[in-house]
Amino acid sequence: MKKTAIIATLVLATAVVFISCDSKRQPGKIYMPDMAYSRAYESYAPRDSTKFTMDPNDAGNRIFYNNMPAAGTIKRGDQFPFTVPNDSNGLINLSAQVKNPLAPMAGKELEEAGRLFNINCAICHGAKGEANGPMAPKIGGVKSIIAASPGFSDGRLFFVMTYGQNNMGSYASQLSKEQRWRIVQYIRTLEPPKTAAPAAGAAAPKADSAAVKK
Ligand code: HEC
């Protein structure tokens, strides 16, 4: 008798399980609906404003979602973010601590860096990195890169491309971080070869005083 009761209960339980899983369209009674229906939200679908908010201050009351990847998200294969702040301390001191992450380039890679330089920089700075590109007279105040760069750290050159400087805009949206670091290396190839004993009053101190004003 006891056995029959157990078997009957098992059969009944199995039946209930199978019946409840029959169809998602007509689910009947649902126990734990979150298990049956995923809470995945379409990224760009319109959202119920009574449930969702894009205002971070309201995040406690409604679900905060603003279509943006989580802070600190890095694109696959991309380099870590450049966290040096856009101020004079960042320009002169902090950027100097950031090393060029790329291995030295040659051949095709260097050619590619030159191509990027000629497209993005030569229009103002000229193909040799001076201040004589065709746009220079229109922009005004263009400075020679190679006059300054021997006194600039790699990080500082990267900084100027990333944030811009006075009349020069930022190149962060046109050039990936890797491309900007490539251009830094390319600029080094444009510099006049270093002589063993540099002449008095070489470019370095002058370059520093030029940048302090930012
Ligand atoms: C639209 C014109 C323009 C373009 C294009 C341009 N620059 Fe500049 N660049 C300027 C101007 C103007 C300045 C001077 C800013 C200032 O007054 O400090 C400058 C300054 C610089 C400096 C700092 C020089 C110094 O003495 O402080 C560097 C380095 C530099 N540019 C690199 C680049 C690189 C690399 C590119 C290409 C990714 C580029 N620039 C593209 C206009 C341009």
mmCIF file of N, CA, C and O in Angstrom, residues 83-181:
data_model
loop_
_atom_site.group_PDB
_atom_site.id
_atom_site.type_symbol
_atom_site.label_atom_id
_atom_site.label_comp_id
_atom_site.label_asym_id
_atom_site.label_seq_id
_atom_site.Cartn_x
_atom_site.Cartn_y
_atom_site.Cartn_z
ATOM 1 N N THR A 83 45.106 56.907 -19.263
ATOM 2 C CA THR A 83 44.392 57.499 -18.128
ATOM 3 C C THR A 83 44.993 58.829 -17.679
ATOM 4 O O THR A 83 44.548 59.402 -16.703
ATOM 5 N N VAL A 84 46.010 59.297 -18.403
ATOM 6 C CA VAL A 84 46.633 60.568 -18.021
ATOM 7 C C VAL A 84 45.609 61.691 -18.213
ATOM 8 O O VAL A 84 45.012 61.804 -19.280
ATOM 9 N N PRO A 85 45.368 62.512 -17.182
ATOM 10 C CA PRO A 85 44.350 63.558 -17.318
ATOM 11 C C PRO A 85 44.813 64.682 -18.238
ATOM 12 O O PRO A 85 46.011 64.931 -18.375
ATOM 13 N N ASN A 86 43.839 65.341 -18.848
ATOM 14 C CA ASN A 86 44.131 66.398 -19.811
ATOM 15 C C ASN A 86 44.393 67.722 -19.095
ATOM 16 O O ASN A 86 43.573 68.627 -19.103
ATOM 17 N N ASP A 87 45.528 67.837 -18.429
ATOM 18 C CA ASP A 87 45.917 69.104 -17.812
ATOM 19 C C ASP A 87 47.442 69.248 -17.921
ATOM 20 O O ASP A 87 48.116 68.365 -18.458
ATOM 21 N N SER A 88 47.977 70.357 -17.424
ATOM 22 C CA SER A 88 49.398 70.608 -17.662
ATOM 23 C C SER A 88 50.275 69.590 -16.934
ATOM 24 O O SER A 88 51.328 69.204 -17.440
ATOM 25 N N ASN A 89 49.830 69.123 -15.773
ATOM 26 C CA ASN A 89 50.593 68.084 -15.078
ATOM 27 C C ASN A 89 50.597 66.792 -15.901
ATOM 28 O O ASN A 89 51.611 66.104 -16.031
ATOM 29 N N GLY A 90 49.434 66.477 -16.494
ATOM 30 C CA GLY A 90 49.325 65.301 -17.365
ATOM 31 C C GLY A 90 50.256 65.441 -18.556
ATOM 32 O O GLY A 90 50.985 64.507 -18.920
ATOM 33 N N LEU A 91 50.254 66.623 -19.168
ATOM 34 C CA LEU A 91 51.058 66.851 -20.370
ATOM 35 C C LEU A 91 52.553 66.701 -20.083
ATOM 36 O O LEU A 91 53.268 66.008 -20.801
ATOM 37 N N ILE A 92 53.007 67.348 -19.018
ATOM 38 C CA ILE A 92 54.451 67.417 -18.825
ATOM 39 C C ILE A 92 54.991 66.278 -17.971
ATOM 40 O O ILE A 92 55.966 65.626 -18.333
ATOM 41 N N ASN A 93 54.321 65.982 -16.841
ATOM 42 C CA ASN A 93 54.894 64.989 -15.935
ATOM 43 C C ASN A 93 54.353 63.580 -16.150
ATOM 44 O O ASN A 93 55.114 62.628 -16.337
ATOM 45 N N LEU A 94 53.016 63.442 -16.104
ATOM 46 C CA LEU A 94 52.444 62.092 -16.110
ATOM 47 C C LEU A 94 52.635 61.392 -17.448
ATOM 48 O O LEU A 94 52.943 60.208 -17.511
ATOM 49 N N SER A 95 52.493 62.147 -18.566
ATOM 50 C CA SER A 95 52.605 61.496 -19.873
ATOM 51 C C SER A 95 54.018 60.933 -20.067
ATOM 52 O O SER A 95 54.201 59.933 -20.767
ATOM 53 N N ALA A 96 55.012 61.571 -19.427
ATOM 54 C CA ALA A 96 56.394 61.098 -19.592
ATOM 55 C C ALA A 96 56.587 59.697 -19.018
ATOM 56 O O ALA A 96 57.519 58.989 -19.391
ATOM 57 N N GLN A 97 55.681 59.290 -18.102
ATOM 58 C CA GLN A 97 55.821 57.960 -17.497
ATOM 59 C C GLN A 97 55.203 56.863 -18.361
ATOM 60 O O GLN A 97 55.348 55.676 -18.069
ATOM 61 N N VAL A 98 54.443 57.260 -19.388
ATOM 62 C CA VAL A 98 53.788 56.261 -20.230
ATOM 63 C C VAL A 98 54.739 55.873 -21.354
ATOM 64 O O VAL A 98 55.183 56.725 -22.117
ATOM 65 N N LYS A 99 55.036 54.590 -21.413
ATOM 66 C CA LYS A 99 55.993 54.142 -22.437
ATOM 67 C C LYS A 99 55.242 53.697 -23.684
ATOM 68 O O LYS A 99 54.118 53.210 -23.603
ATOM 69 N N ASN A 100 55.869 53.831 -24.825
ATOM 70 C CA ASN A 100 55.285 53.315 -26.071
ATOM 71 C C ASN A 100 55.197 51.791 -25.975
ATOM 72 O O ASN A 100 56.210 51.119 -25.821
ATOM 73 N N PRO A 101 53.972 51.217 -26.022
ATOM 74 C CA PRO A 101 53.834 49.777 -25.834
ATOM 75 C C PRO A 101 54.236 48.960 -27.069
ATOM 76 O O PRO A 101 54.316 47.730 -26.986
ATOM 77 N N LEU A 102 54.489 49.606 -28.187
ATOM 78 C CA LEU A 102 54.773 48.850 -29.412
ATOM 79 C C LEU A 102 56.262 48.544 -29.534
ATOM 80 O O LEU A 102 57.112 49.358 -29.163
ATOM 81 N N ALA A 103 56.545 47.395 -30.098
ATOM 82 C CA ALA A 103 57.937 47.050 -30.395
ATOM 83 C C ALA A 103 58.420 47.943 -31.536
ATOM 84 O O ALA A 103 57.611 48.414 -32.336
ATOM 85 N N PRO A 104 59.725 48.200 -31.612
ATOM 86 C CA PRO A 104 60.227 49.038 -32.703
ATOM 87 C C PRO A 104 59.793 48.501 -34.067
ATOM 88 O O PRO A 104 59.756 47.296 -34.276
ATOM 89 N N MET A 105 59.453 49.419 -34.953
ATOM 90 C CA MET A 105 58.931 49.003 -36.251
ATOM 91 C C MET A 105 59.991 49.169 -37.323
ATOM 92 O O MET A 105 60.934 49.934 -37.172
ATOM 93 N N ALA A 106 59.775 48.454 -38.419
ATOM 94 C CA ALA A 106 60.639 48.623 -39.590
ATOM 95 C C ALA A 106 59.809 48.226 -40.809
ATOM 96 O O ALA A 106 58.692 47.726 -40.671
ATOM 97 N N GLY A 107 60.361 48.449 -41.989
ATOM 98 C CA GLY A 107 59.752 47.980 -43.234
ATOM 99 C C GLY A 107 58.311 48.428 -43.412
ATOM 100 O O GLY A 107 57.987 49.597 -43.255
ATOM 101 N N LYS A 108 57.447 47.445 -43.667
ATOM 102 C CA LYS A 108 56.032 47.708 -43.969
ATOM 103 C C LYS A 108 55.332 48.475 -42.855
ATOM 104 O O LYS A 108 54.523 49.357 -43.104
ATOM 105 N N GLU A 109 55.648 48.100 -41.608
ATOM 106 C CA GLU A 109 54.973 48.744 -40.470
ATOM 107 C C GLU A 109 55.311 50.228 -40.410
ATOM 108 O O GLU A 109 54.455 51.064 -40.167
ATOM 109 N N LEU A 110 56.557 50.522 -40.646
ATOM 110 C CA LEU A 110 56.992 51.917 -40.609
ATOM 111 C C LEU A 110 56.381 52.687 -41.777
ATOM 112 O O LEU A 110 55.980 53.844 -41.641
ATOM 113 N N GLU A 111 56.289 52.009 -42.915
ATOM 114 C CA GLU A 111 55.650 52.622 -44.086
ATOM 115 C C GLU A 111 54.210 52.997 -43.762
ATOM 116 O O GLU A 111 53.728 54.066 -44.113
ATOM 117 N N GLU A 112 53.513 52.069 -43.083
ATOM 118 C CA GLU A 112 52.118 52.302 -42.702
ATOM 119 C C GLU A 112 52.034 53.499 -41.749
ATOM 120 O O GLU A 112 51.148 54.346 -41.878
ATOM 121 N N ALA A 113 52.973 53.580 -40.815
ATOM 122 C CA ALA A 113 52.977 54.708 -39.881
ATOM 123 C C ALA A 113 53.174 56.010 -40.648
ATOM 124 O O ALA A 113 52.521 57.016 -40.364
ATOM 125 N N GLY A 114 54.042 55.974 -41.651
ATOM 126 C CA GLY A 114 54.280 57.158 -42.465
ATOM 127 C C GLY A 114 53.037 57.545 -43.249
ATOM 128 O O GLY A 114 52.708 58.723 -43.381
ATOM 129 N N ARG A 115 52.336 56.527 -43.732
ATOM 130 C CA ARG A 115 51.098 56.786 -44.469
ATOM 131 C C ARG A 115 50.092 57.499 -43.551
ATOM 132 O O ARG A 115 49.477 58.498 -43.931
ATOM 133 N N LEU A 116 49.954 56.998 -42.324
ATOM 134 C CA LEU A 116 49.026 57.619 -41.374
ATOM 135 C C LEU A 116 49.448 59.055 -41.057
ATOM 136 O O LEU A 116 48.617 59.944 -40.954
ATOM 137 N N PHE A 117 50.751 59.240 -40.912
ATOM 138 C CA PHE A 117 51.251 60.586 -40.623
ATOM 139 C C PHE A 117 50.914 61.522 -41.781
ATOM 140 O O PHE A 117 50.429 62.643 -41.578
ATOM 141 N N ASN A 118 51.154 61.054 -43.011
ATOM 142 C CA ASN A 118 50.921 61.917 -44.164
ATOM 143 C C ASN A 118 49.448 62.256 -44.337
ATOM 144 O O ASN A 118 49.104 63.344 -44.779
ATOM 145 N N ILE A 119 48.575 61.325 -43.979
ATOM 146 C CA ILE A 119 47.135 61.600 -44.097
ATOM 147 C C ILE A 119 46.687 62.562 -43.001
ATOM 148 O O ILE A 119 45.972 63.518 -43.256
ATOM 149 N N ASN A 120 47.110 62.291 -41.759
ATOM 150 C CA ASN A 120 46.511 62.995 -40.629
ATOM 151 C C ASN A 120 47.287 64.229 -40.169
ATOM 152 O O ASN A 120 46.691 65.138 -39.624
ATOM 153 N N CYS A 121 48.564 64.235 -40.345
ATOM 154 C CA CYS A 121 49.371 65.303 -39.740
ATOM 155 C C CYS A 121 49.986 66.236 -40.772
ATOM 156 O O CYS A 121 50.119 67.434 -40.526
ATOM 157 N N ALA A 122 50.385 65.667 -41.947
ATOM 158 C CA ALA A 122 51.159 66.457 -42.902
ATOM 159 C C ALA A 122 50.359 67.623 -43.466
ATOM 160 O O ALA A 122 50.948 68.621 -43.885
ATOM 161 N N ILE A 123 49.046 67.529 -43.439
ATOM 162 C CA ILE A 123 48.225 68.617 -43.975
ATOM 163 C C ILE A 123 48.546 69.941 -43.260
ATOM 164 O O ILE A 123 48.522 71.001 -43.866
ATOM 165 N N CYS A 124 48.887 69.881 -41.997
ATOM 166 C CA CYS A 124 49.306 71.092 -41.274
ATOM 167 C C CYS A 124 50.817 71.138 -41.041
ATOM 168 O O CYS A 124 51.424 72.193 -41.113
ATOM 169 N N HIS A 125 51.372 69.975 -40.687
ATOM 170 C CA HIS A 125 52.772 69.992 -40.253
ATOM 171 C C HIS A 125 53.753 69.720 -41.391
ATOM 172 O O HIS A 125 54.953 69.807 -41.193
ATOM 173 N N GLY A 126 53.249 69.354 -42.582
ATOM 174 C CA GLY A 126 54.154 69.032 -43.677
ATOM 175 C C GLY A 126 54.704 67.625 -43.534
ATOM 176 O O GLY A 126 54.744 67.080 -42.421
ATOM 177 N N ALA A 127 55.158 67.046 -44.658
ATOM 178 C CA ALA A 127 55.598 65.644 -44.648
ATOM 179 C C ALA A 127 56.814 65.420 -43.767
ATOM 180 O O ALA A 127 57.073 64.308 -43.330
ATOM 181 N N LYS A 128 57.554 66.478 -43.474
ATOM 182 C CA LYS A 128 58.758 66.304 -42.658
ATOM 183 C C LYS A 128 58.526 66.711 -41.209
ATOM 184 O O LYS A 128 59.456 66.753 -40.404
ATOM 185 N N GLY A 129 57.269 67.041 -40.876
ATOM 186 C CA GLY A 129 56.951 67.361 -39.486
ATOM 187 C C GLY A 129 57.309 68.765 -39.076
ATOM 188 O O GLY A 129 57.321 69.089 -37.890
ATOM 189 N N GLU A 130 57.567 69.603 -40.077
ATOM 190 C CA GLU A 130 57.802 70.996 -39.732
ATOM 191 C C GLU A 130 56.428 71.673 -39.675
ATOM 192 O O GLU A 130 55.445 70.986 -39.497
ATOM 193 N N ALA A 131 56.381 72.936 -39.826
ATOM 194 C CA ALA A 131 55.079 73.590 -39.699
ATOM 195 C C ALA A 131 54.614 74.152 -41.024
ATOM 196 O O ALA A 131 53.970 75.192 -41.084
ATOM 197 N N ASN A 132 54.957 73.436 -42.132
ATOM 198 C CA ASN A 132 54.724 74.027 -43.447
ATOM 199 C C ASN A 132 53.756 73.236 -44.331
ATOM 200 O O ASN A 132 53.887 73.211 -45.538
ATOM 201 N N GLY A 133 52.783 72.575 -43.726
ATOM 202 C CA GLY A 133 51.766 71.876 -44.521
ATOM 203 C C GLY A 133 50.872 72.875 -45.224
ATOM 204 O O GLY A 133 50.818 74.046 -44.840
ATOM 205 N N PRO A 134 50.126 72.412 -46.262
ATOM 206 C CA PRO A 134 49.281 73.344 -47.029
ATOM 207 C C PRO A 134 48.203 74.035 -46.181
ATOM 208 O O PRO A 134 47.785 75.138 -46.506
ATOM 209 N N MET A 135 47.754 73.412 -45.092
ATOM 210 C CA MET A 135 46.707 74.017 -44.272
ATOM 211 C C MET A 135 47.261 74.971 -43.216
ATOM 212 O O MET A 135 46.499 75.702 -42.576
ATOM 213 N N ALA A 136 48.586 74.921 -43.011
ATOM 214 C CA ALA A 136 49.169 75.670 -41.890
ATOM 215 C C ALA A 136 48.793 77.153 -41.876
ATOM 216 O O ALA A 136 48.396 77.669 -40.831
ATOM 217 N N PRO A 137 48.854 77.846 -43.043
ATOM 218 C CA PRO A 137 48.513 79.267 -42.989
ATOM 219 C C PRO A 137 47.050 79.493 -42.592
ATOM 220 O O PRO A 137 46.728 80.495 -41.962
ATOM 221 N N LYS A 138 46.181 78.561 -42.959
ATOM 222 C CA LYS A 138 44.751 78.736 -42.645
ATOM 223 C C LYS A 138 44.473 78.479 -41.168
ATOM 224 O O LYS A 138 43.594 79.105 -40.578
ATOM 225 N N ILE A 139 45.164 77.500 -40.582
ATOM 226 C CA ILE A 139 44.918 77.157 -39.179
ATOM 227 C C ILE A 139 45.562 78.208 -38.265
ATOM 228 O O ILE A 139 44.958 78.685 -37.324
ATOM 229 N N GLY A 140 46.796 78.548 -38.578
ATOM 230 C CA GLY A 140 47.492 79.544 -37.763
ATOM 231 C C GLY A 140 48.116 78.931 -36.525
ATOM 232 O O GLY A 140 47.525 78.049 -35.884
ATOM 233 N N GLY A 141 49.323 79.368 -36.204
ATOM 234 C CA GLY A 141 49.971 78.917 -34.971
ATOM 235 C C GLY A 141 50.478 77.492 -35.002
ATOM 236 O O GLY A 141 50.765 76.923 -33.949
ATOM 237 N N VAL A 142 50.572 76.866 -36.205
ATOM 238 C CA VAL A 142 51.079 75.490 -36.269
ATOM 239 C C VAL A 142 52.551 75.483 -35.863
ATOM 240 O O VAL A 142 53.320 76.344 -36.296
ATOM 241 N N LYS A 143 52.911 74.531 -34.998
ATOM 242 C CA LYS A 143 54.301 74.456 -34.545
ATOM 243 C C LYS A 143 55.010 73.303 -35.232
ATOM 244 O O LYS A 143 54.365 72.314 -35.609
ATOM 245 N N SER A 144 56.308 73.414 -35.341
ATOM 246 C CA SER A 144 57.091 72.330 -35.928
ATOM 247 C C SER A 144 57.151 71.167 -34.953
ATOM 248 O O SER A 144 57.495 71.347 -33.780
ATOM 249 N N ILE A 145 56.779 69.977 -35.432
ATOM 250 C CA ILE A 145 56.834 68.802 -34.545
ATOM 251 C C ILE A 145 58.289 68.458 -34.267
ATOM 252 O O ILE A 145 58.679 68.232 -33.130
ATOM 253 N N ILE A 146 59.105 68.414 -35.319
ATOM 254 C CA ILE A 146 60.464 67.903 -35.106
ATOM 255 C C ILE A 146 61.362 68.885 -34.375
ATOM 256 O O ILE A 146 62.365 68.485 -33.803
ATOM 257 N N ALA A 147 60.969 70.167 -34.356
ATOM 258 C CA ALA A 147 61.748 71.104 -33.539
ATOM 259 C C ALA A 147 61.541 70.785 -32.067
ATOM 260 O O ALA A 147 62.436 70.947 -31.252
ATOM 261 N N ALA A 148 60.318 70.325 -31.743
ATOM 262 C CA ALA A 148 59.977 70.093 -30.340
ATOM 263 C C ALA A 148 60.230 68.656 -29.903
ATOM 264 O O ALA A 148 60.614 68.397 -28.761
ATOM 265 N N SER A 149 60.000 67.699 -30.816
ATOM 266 C CA SER A 149 59.908 66.298 -30.392
ATOM 267 C C SER A 149 61.171 65.711 -29.747
ATOM 268 O O SER A 149 61.037 64.859 -28.870
ATOM 269 N N PRO A 150 62.383 66.151 -30.108
ATOM 270 C CA PRO A 150 63.534 65.553 -29.409
ATOM 271 C C PRO A 150 63.461 65.780 -27.897
ATOM 272 O O PRO A 150 63.966 64.976 -27.129
ATOM 273 N N GLY A 151 62.806 66.848 -27.483
ATOM 274 C CA GLY A 151 62.659 67.115 -26.052
ATOM 275 C C GLY A 151 61.385 66.538 -25.466
ATOM 276 O O GLY A 151 61.142 66.681 -24.274
ATOM 277 N N PHE A 152 60.548 65.929 -26.289
ATOM 278 C CA PHE A 152 59.276 65.370 -25.823
ATOM 279 C C PHE A 152 59.423 63.875 -25.584
ATOM 280 O O PHE A 152 60.033 63.161 -26.391
ATOM 281 N N SER A 153 58.805 63.380 -24.511
ATOM 282 C CA SER A 153 58.739 61.931 -24.309
ATOM 283 C C SER A 153 57.737 61.353 -25.316
ATOM 284 O O SER A 153 56.901 62.085 -25.868
ATOM 285 N N ASP A 154 57.802 60.032 -25.519
ATOM 286 C CA ASP A 154 56.822 59.359 -26.377
ATOM 287 C C ASP A 154 55.411 59.636 -25.863
ATOM 288 O O ASP A 154 54.488 59.907 -26.627
ATOM 289 N N GLY A 155 55.272 59.564 -24.525
ATOM 290 C CA GLY A 155 53.958 59.767 -23.917
ATOM 291 C C GLY A 155 53.410 61.153 -24.199
ATOM 292 O O GLY A 155 52.210 61.339 -24.382
ATOM 293 N N ARG A 156 54.302 62.141 -24.261
ATOM 294 C CA ARG A 156 53.848 63.506 -24.514
ATOM 295 C C ARG A 156 53.357 63.666 -25.961
ATOM 296 O O ARG A 156 52.360 64.346 -26.218
ATOM 297 N N LEU A 157 54.058 63.044 -26.901
ATOM 298 C CA LEU A 157 53.592 63.081 -28.290
ATOM 299 C C LEU A 157 52.220 62.413 -28.390
ATOM 300 O O LEU A 157 51.310 62.907 -29.059
ATOM 301 N N PHE A 158 52.076 61.294 -27.687
ATOM 302 C CA PHE A 158 50.797 60.577 -27.674
ATOM 303 C C PHE A 158 49.719 61.460 -27.049
ATOM 304 O O PHE A 158 48.580 61.507 -27.526
ATOM 305 N N PHE A 159 50.093 62.148 -25.995
ATOM 306 C CA PHE A 159 49.169 63.037 -25.280
ATOM 307 C C PHE A 159 48.625 64.100 -26.236
ATOM 308 O O PHE A 159 47.421 64.341 -26.298
ATOM 309 N N VAL A 160 49.523 64.753 -26.997
ATOM 310 C CA VAL A 160 49.085 65.829 -27.896
ATOM 311 C C VAL A 160 48.120 65.277 -28.949
ATOM 312 O O VAL A 160 47.091 65.876 -29.248
ATOM 313 N N MET A 161 48.417 64.086 -29.485
ATOM 314 C CA MET A 161 47.507 63.506 -30.473
ATOM 315 C C MET A 161 46.181 63.121 -29.837
ATOM 316 O O MET A 161 45.136 63.186 -30.473
ATOM 317 N N THR A 162 46.218 62.696 -28.584
ATOM 318 C CA THR A 162 45.009 62.204 -27.919
ATOM 319 C C THR A 162 44.077 63.350 -27.529
ATOM 320 O O THR A 162 42.868 63.261 -27.731
ATOM 321 N N TYR A 163 44.632 64.416 -26.978
ATOM 322 C CA TYR A 163 43.786 65.509 -26.483
ATOM 323 C C TYR A 163 43.807 66.743 -27.369
ATOM 324 O O TYR A 163 42.978 67.636 -27.193
ATOM 325 N N GLY A 164 44.770 66.847 -28.282
ATOM 326 C CA GLY A 164 44.919 68.078 -29.038
ATOM 327 C C GLY A 164 45.649 69.099 -28.191
ATOM 328 O O GLY A 164 45.947 68.863 -27.016
ATOM 329 N N GLN A 165 45.961 70.232 -28.800
ATOM 330 C CA GLN A 165 46.676 71.294 -28.066
ATOM 331 C C GLN A 165 46.363 72.617 -28.759
ATOM 332 O O GLN A 165 46.685 72.775 -29.940
ATOM 333 N N ASN A 166 45.732 73.524 -28.065
ATOM 334 C CA ASN A 166 45.341 74.831 -28.621
ATOM 335 C C ASN A 166 44.647 74.684 -29.983
ATOM 336 O O ASN A 166 43.588 74.059 -30.046
ATOM 337 N N ASN A 167 45.253 75.206 -31.068
ATOM 338 C CA ASN A 167 44.590 75.153 -32.385
ATOM 339 C C ASN A 167 44.546 73.754 -32.996
ATOM 340 O O ASN A 167 43.909 73.550 -34.019
ATOM 341 N N MET A 168 45.255 72.826 -32.412
ATOM 342 C CA MET A 168 45.247 71.464 -32.956
ATOM 343 C C MET A 168 44.206 70.633 -32.213
ATOM 344 O O MET A 168 44.182 70.615 -30.991
ATOM 345 N N GLY A 169 43.348 69.966 -32.982
ATOM 346 C CA GLY A 169 42.286 69.160 -32.366
ATOM 347 C C GLY A 169 42.797 67.791 -31.940
ATOM 348 O O GLY A 169 43.922 67.411 -32.222
ATOM 349 N N SER A 170 41.927 67.065 -31.250
ATOM 350 C CA SER A 170 42.255 65.708 -30.820
ATOM 351 C C SER A 170 42.187 64.745 -32.012
ATOM 352 O O SER A 170 41.336 64.891 -32.880
ATOM 353 N N TYR A 171 43.091 63.783 -32.033
ATOM 354 C CA TYR A 171 43.043 62.746 -33.073
ATOM 355 C C TYR A 171 42.602 61.405 -32.505
ATOM 356 O O TYR A 171 42.766 60.360 -33.136
ATOM 357 N N ALA A 172 42.004 61.432 -31.309
ATOM 358 C CA ALA A 172 41.627 60.184 -30.648
ATOM 359 C C ALA A 172 40.524 59.445 -31.403
ATOM 360 O O ALA A 172 40.450 58.225 -31.360
ATOM 361 N N SER A 173 39.660 60.187 -32.105
ATOM 362 C CA SER A 173 38.580 59.475 -32.788
ATOM 363 C C SER A 173 38.986 59.062 -34.201
ATOM 364 O O SER A 173 38.384 58.171 -34.780
ATOM 365 N N GLN A 174 40.006 59.702 -34.760
ATOM 366 C CA GLN A 174 40.434 59.328 -36.115
ATOM 367 C C GLN A 174 41.459 58.198 -36.090
ATOM 368 O O GLN A 174 41.529 57.406 -37.009
ATOM 369 N N LEU A 175 42.287 58.177 -35.055
ATOM 370 C CA LEU A 175 43.392 57.214 -35.002
ATOM 371 C C LEU A 175 43.247 56.342 -33.761
ATOM 372 O O LEU A 175 43.049 56.879 -32.662
ATOM 373 N N SER A 176 43.358 55.033 -33.925
ATOM 374 C CA SER A 176 43.302 54.140 -32.763
ATOM 375 C C SER A 176 44.546 54.383 -31.910
ATOM 376 O O SER A 176 45.511 55.011 -32.357
ATOM 377 N N LYS A 177 44.527 53.865 -30.683
ATOM 378 C CA LYS A 177 45.689 54.053 -29.815
ATOM 379 C C LYS A 177 46.932 53.484 -30.482
ATOM 380 O O LYS A 177 48.003 54.088 -30.452
ATOM 381 N N GLU A 178 46.769 52.328 -31.090
ATOM 382 C CA GLU A 178 47.934 51.710 -31.727
ATOM 383 C C GLU A 178 48.465 52.589 -32.858
ATOM 384 O O GLU A 178 49.677 52.778 -32.996
ATOM 385 N N GLN A 179 47.551 53.145 -33.647
ATOM 386 C CA GLN A 179 47.992 54.012 -34.746
ATOM 387 C C GLN A 179 48.706 55.242 -34.224
ATOM 388 O O GLN A 179 49.703 55.690 -34.796
ATOM 389 N N ARG A 180 48.221 55.797 -33.084
ATOM 390 C CA ARG A 180 48.882 56.978 -32.521
ATOM 391 C C ARG A 180 50.295 56.624 -32.049
ATOM 392 O O ARG A 180 51.227 57.384 -32.262
ATOM 393 N N TRP A 181 50.440 55.437 -31.426
ATOM 394 C CA TRP A 181 51.780 55.034 -30.987
ATOM 395 C C TRP A 181 52.695 54.780 -32.183
ATOM 396 O O TRP A 181 53.892 55.032 -32.137
#
